[in-house]
Short mmCIF file of N, CA and C in Angstrom, two decimals:
data_model
loop_
_atom_site.label_atom_id
_atom_site.label_comp_id
_atom_site.label_asym_id
_atom_site.label_seq_id
_atom_site.Cartn_x
_atom_site.Cartn_y
_atom_site.Cartn_z
N MET A 23 231.82 69.10 200.39
CA MET A 23 232.78 69.19 201.72
C MET A 23 234.00 68.49 202.83
N PRO A 24 234.79 67.85 202.54
CA PRO A 24 235.54 66.85 203.03
C PRO A 24 235.48 67.44 204.64
N SER A 25 235.09 66.06 205.26
CA SER A 25 234.72 65.91 206.37
C SER A 25 235.31 64.81 207.86
N TYR A 26 234.88 64.56 209.13
CA TYR A 26 235.59 63.84 209.64
C TYR A 26 235.11 62.43 209.01
N GLY A 27 235.95 61.99 208.79
CA GLY A 27 235.81 59.79 208.38
C GLY A 27 235.34 60.24 206.79
N SER A 28 235.33 60.81 206.15
CA SER A 28 235.11 61.17 204.72
C SER A 28 236.78 60.56 203.97
N GLU A 29 236.87 59.79 203.15
CA GLU A 29 238.09 59.61 202.40
C GLU A 29 239.19 60.86 201.88
N GLU A 30 238.47 62.31 202.25
CA GLU A 30 238.91 63.09 201.70
C GLU A 30 239.68 63.50 202.93
N GLY A 31 238.75 63.01 204.30
CA GLY A 31 239.78 63.73 205.50
C GLY A 31 239.24 65.38 205.84
N LEU A 32 239.78 65.92 207.02
CA LEU A 32 239.35 67.77 207.11
C LEU A 32 240.02 68.25 206.14
N GLY A 33 241.58 67.87 205.76
CA GLY A 33 242.55 69.18 205.09
C GLY A 33 242.57 70.71 206.06
N GLN A 34 242.79 71.27 205.89
CA GLN A 34 244.12 72.22 206.78
C GLN A 34 242.25 72.65 207.26
N PHE A 35 242.09 73.31 208.54
CA PHE A 35 241.02 73.59 209.15
C PHE A 35 241.09 74.76 210.20
N LEU A 36 242.58 74.96 210.43
CA LEU A 36 243.26 76.03 211.07
C LEU A 36 244.45 76.72 209.80
N TRP A 37 244.62 78.39 210.34
CA TRP A 37 245.38 79.10 209.39
C TRP A 37 245.86 80.14 210.53
N LEU A 38 247.08 80.95 210.18
CA LEU A 38 247.27 82.35 210.46
C LEU A 38 247.43 82.99 209.22
N PRO A 39 246.59 83.75 208.70
CA PRO A 39 246.77 84.44 207.40
C PRO A 39 247.71 85.51 207.72
N ASN A 40 247.37 86.18 208.97
CA ASN A 40 248.52 87.53 209.29
C ASN A 40 248.41 86.93 210.18
N SER A 41 250.09 87.67 210.67
CA SER A 41 250.94 87.27 211.55
C SER A 41 251.68 88.27 212.28
N MET A 42 251.85 88.68 213.58
CA MET A 42 252.75 89.67 213.55
C MET A 42 254.40 89.63 213.56
N LYS A 43 254.38 88.30 213.00
CA LYS A 43 255.87 87.97 212.58
C LYS A 43 256.19 88.13 211.24
N ASN A 44 255.24 88.28 210.70
CA ASN A 44 254.86 88.71 209.22
C ASN A 44 255.39 89.74 208.67
N GLY A 45 254.72 90.41 209.62
CA GLY A 45 254.39 92.27 209.71
C GLY A 45 253.06 92.77 210.15
N SER A 46 252.74 92.36 209.91
CA SER A 46 251.04 92.43 210.70
C SER A 46 250.87 93.24 211.77
N LEU A 47 250.18 93.87 212.39
CA LEU A 47 249.86 94.52 213.09
C LEU A 47 249.35 93.49 214.11
N ALA A 48 248.50 92.54 213.85
CA ALA A 48 248.00 91.76 214.74
C ALA A 48 247.97 90.50 213.76
N ASN A 49 247.72 89.61 215.25
CA ASN A 49 247.99 87.99 214.54
C ASN A 49 246.21 87.86 214.27
N ASN A 50 246.09 87.21 213.24
CA ASN A 50 244.42 87.11 212.86
C ASN A 50 244.59 85.58 212.09
N SER A 51 243.90 84.57 213.33
CA SER A 51 243.66 82.97 213.16
C SER A 51 242.17 83.33 212.05
N VAL A 52 241.89 81.66 211.34
CA VAL A 52 241.34 81.49 210.81
C VAL A 52 240.91 80.10 211.14
N MET A 53 239.59 79.95 211.54
CA MET A 53 239.24 78.06 211.99
C MET A 53 238.42 77.73 211.01
N LYS A 54 238.14 76.80 210.03
CA LYS A 54 237.01 76.17 209.00
C LYS A 54 236.28 74.98 209.80
N LEU A 55 235.18 75.27 210.22
CA LEU A 55 234.15 74.55 210.90
C LEU A 55 232.89 73.92 210.23
N PRO A 56 232.66 72.76 209.56
CA PRO A 56 231.80 72.45 209.29
C PRO A 56 229.88 73.12 210.15
N THR A 57 229.18 73.31 209.15
CA THR A 57 228.24 74.32 209.99
C THR A 57 226.98 73.14 210.96
N HIS A 58 227.60 71.78 211.04
CA HIS A 58 227.20 71.03 211.59
C HIS A 58 227.67 71.35 213.22
N THR A 59 228.77 71.95 213.37
CA THR A 59 229.76 71.80 214.55
C THR A 59 228.59 72.92 215.61
N GLY A 60 229.15 72.41 216.83
CA GLY A 60 228.59 73.25 217.90
C GLY A 60 226.72 72.94 217.99
N THR A 61 226.22 71.91 217.37
CA THR A 61 224.56 72.00 217.14
C THR A 61 224.42 71.04 218.20
N HIS A 62 224.67 70.51 218.99
CA HIS A 62 223.82 69.31 219.85
C HIS A 62 224.78 69.84 221.36
N ILE A 63 224.12 70.85 222.02
CA ILE A 63 224.33 71.19 222.77
C ILE A 63 223.41 70.00 223.92
N ASP A 64 222.51 69.40 223.26
CA ASP A 64 221.90 68.50 224.62
C ASP A 64 222.04 66.55 223.95
N ALA A 65 223.57 67.08 223.43
CA ALA A 65 224.35 65.13 223.24
C ALA A 65 224.05 63.92 223.61
N PRO A 66 224.09 64.04 224.94
CA PRO A 66 224.12 62.73 225.51
C PRO A 66 222.37 61.82 225.48
N GLY A 67 221.52 63.20 225.10
CA GLY A 67 219.86 62.68 224.93
C GLY A 67 219.84 62.02 223.73
N HIS A 68 220.65 62.24 222.81
CA HIS A 68 220.88 61.20 221.52
C HIS A 68 221.03 60.00 221.50
N VAL A 69 221.96 59.79 222.65
CA VAL A 69 222.20 58.03 223.09
C VAL A 69 221.91 57.74 224.30
N PHE A 70 221.91 58.46 225.26
CA PHE A 70 221.00 57.69 226.55
C PHE A 70 219.64 58.47 226.72
N ASP A 71 218.74 57.77 226.55
CA ASP A 71 217.03 57.96 227.13
C ASP A 71 216.77 58.81 228.32
N HIS A 72 217.67 58.02 229.13
CA HIS A 72 217.54 58.53 230.26
C HIS A 72 218.13 59.67 231.05
N TYR A 73 218.68 60.97 229.97
CA TYR A 73 219.09 61.68 230.35
C TYR A 73 217.62 62.81 229.75
N TYR A 74 217.15 62.52 228.91
CA TYR A 74 215.96 63.01 228.62
C TYR A 74 214.94 62.17 229.85
N ASP A 75 214.65 61.49 230.06
CA ASP A 75 213.40 61.02 231.01
C ASP A 75 213.99 61.99 232.24
N ALA A 76 215.47 62.70 232.87
CA ALA A 76 215.84 63.22 233.75
C ALA A 76 215.45 64.54 233.33
N GLY A 77 215.07 65.13 232.46
CA GLY A 77 214.75 66.66 232.32
C GLY A 77 216.16 67.05 232.03
N PHE A 78 216.73 66.45 230.73
CA PHE A 78 217.85 67.15 230.68
C PHE A 78 217.60 67.02 229.26
N ASP A 79 217.21 68.59 229.03
CA ASP A 79 217.18 68.74 227.03
C ASP A 79 217.07 70.14 227.26
N VAL A 80 217.18 69.94 226.03
CA VAL A 80 217.31 72.08 225.30
C VAL A 80 215.99 72.76 226.15
N ASP A 81 214.88 72.16 226.59
CA ASP A 81 214.20 72.95 226.89
C ASP A 81 214.37 73.26 227.99
N THR A 82 215.04 72.55 228.97
CA THR A 82 215.35 72.69 230.49
C THR A 82 216.38 73.51 230.77
N LEU A 83 217.28 73.76 229.49
CA LEU A 83 218.69 74.32 229.67
C LEU A 83 218.84 75.45 230.13
N ASP A 84 219.51 75.97 231.25
CA ASP A 84 219.65 77.56 231.49
C ASP A 84 220.86 78.00 230.43
N LEU A 85 220.23 79.49 229.45
CA LEU A 85 221.05 79.83 228.60
C LEU A 85 221.81 80.66 229.51
N GLU A 86 221.84 80.95 231.32
CA GLU A 86 222.85 81.23 230.53
C GLU A 86 224.42 80.80 231.15
N VAL A 87 224.07 79.58 230.89
CA VAL A 87 225.18 78.64 231.34
C VAL A 87 226.29 78.34 229.75
N LEU A 88 225.82 78.63 228.90
CA LEU A 88 226.13 78.46 227.59
C LEU A 88 227.37 80.36 227.10
N ASN A 89 226.51 81.00 227.86
CA ASN A 89 226.93 82.46 227.68
C ASN A 89 228.13 82.56 228.80
N GLY A 90 228.34 81.86 229.57
CA GLY A 90 229.38 82.15 230.51
C GLY A 90 229.11 82.73 231.90
N TRP A 91 227.97 82.87 232.29
CA TRP A 91 227.67 83.37 233.15
C TRP A 91 227.52 82.55 234.68
#
């Protein structure tokens, strides 16, 4: 699969297969994302140890933050 940084590039990653402008009852978009997308909610800790040292890791993350509460 083409990915960021590859010679193939990302390719088309967002399109609108159904559109009200084309007679569909609703707009329906499709977005293609690699499976790795969204996996690093603790991303700063992958680069900066002081984040983990300060207790900012997935073990202490309040899951309500991820759900918009």
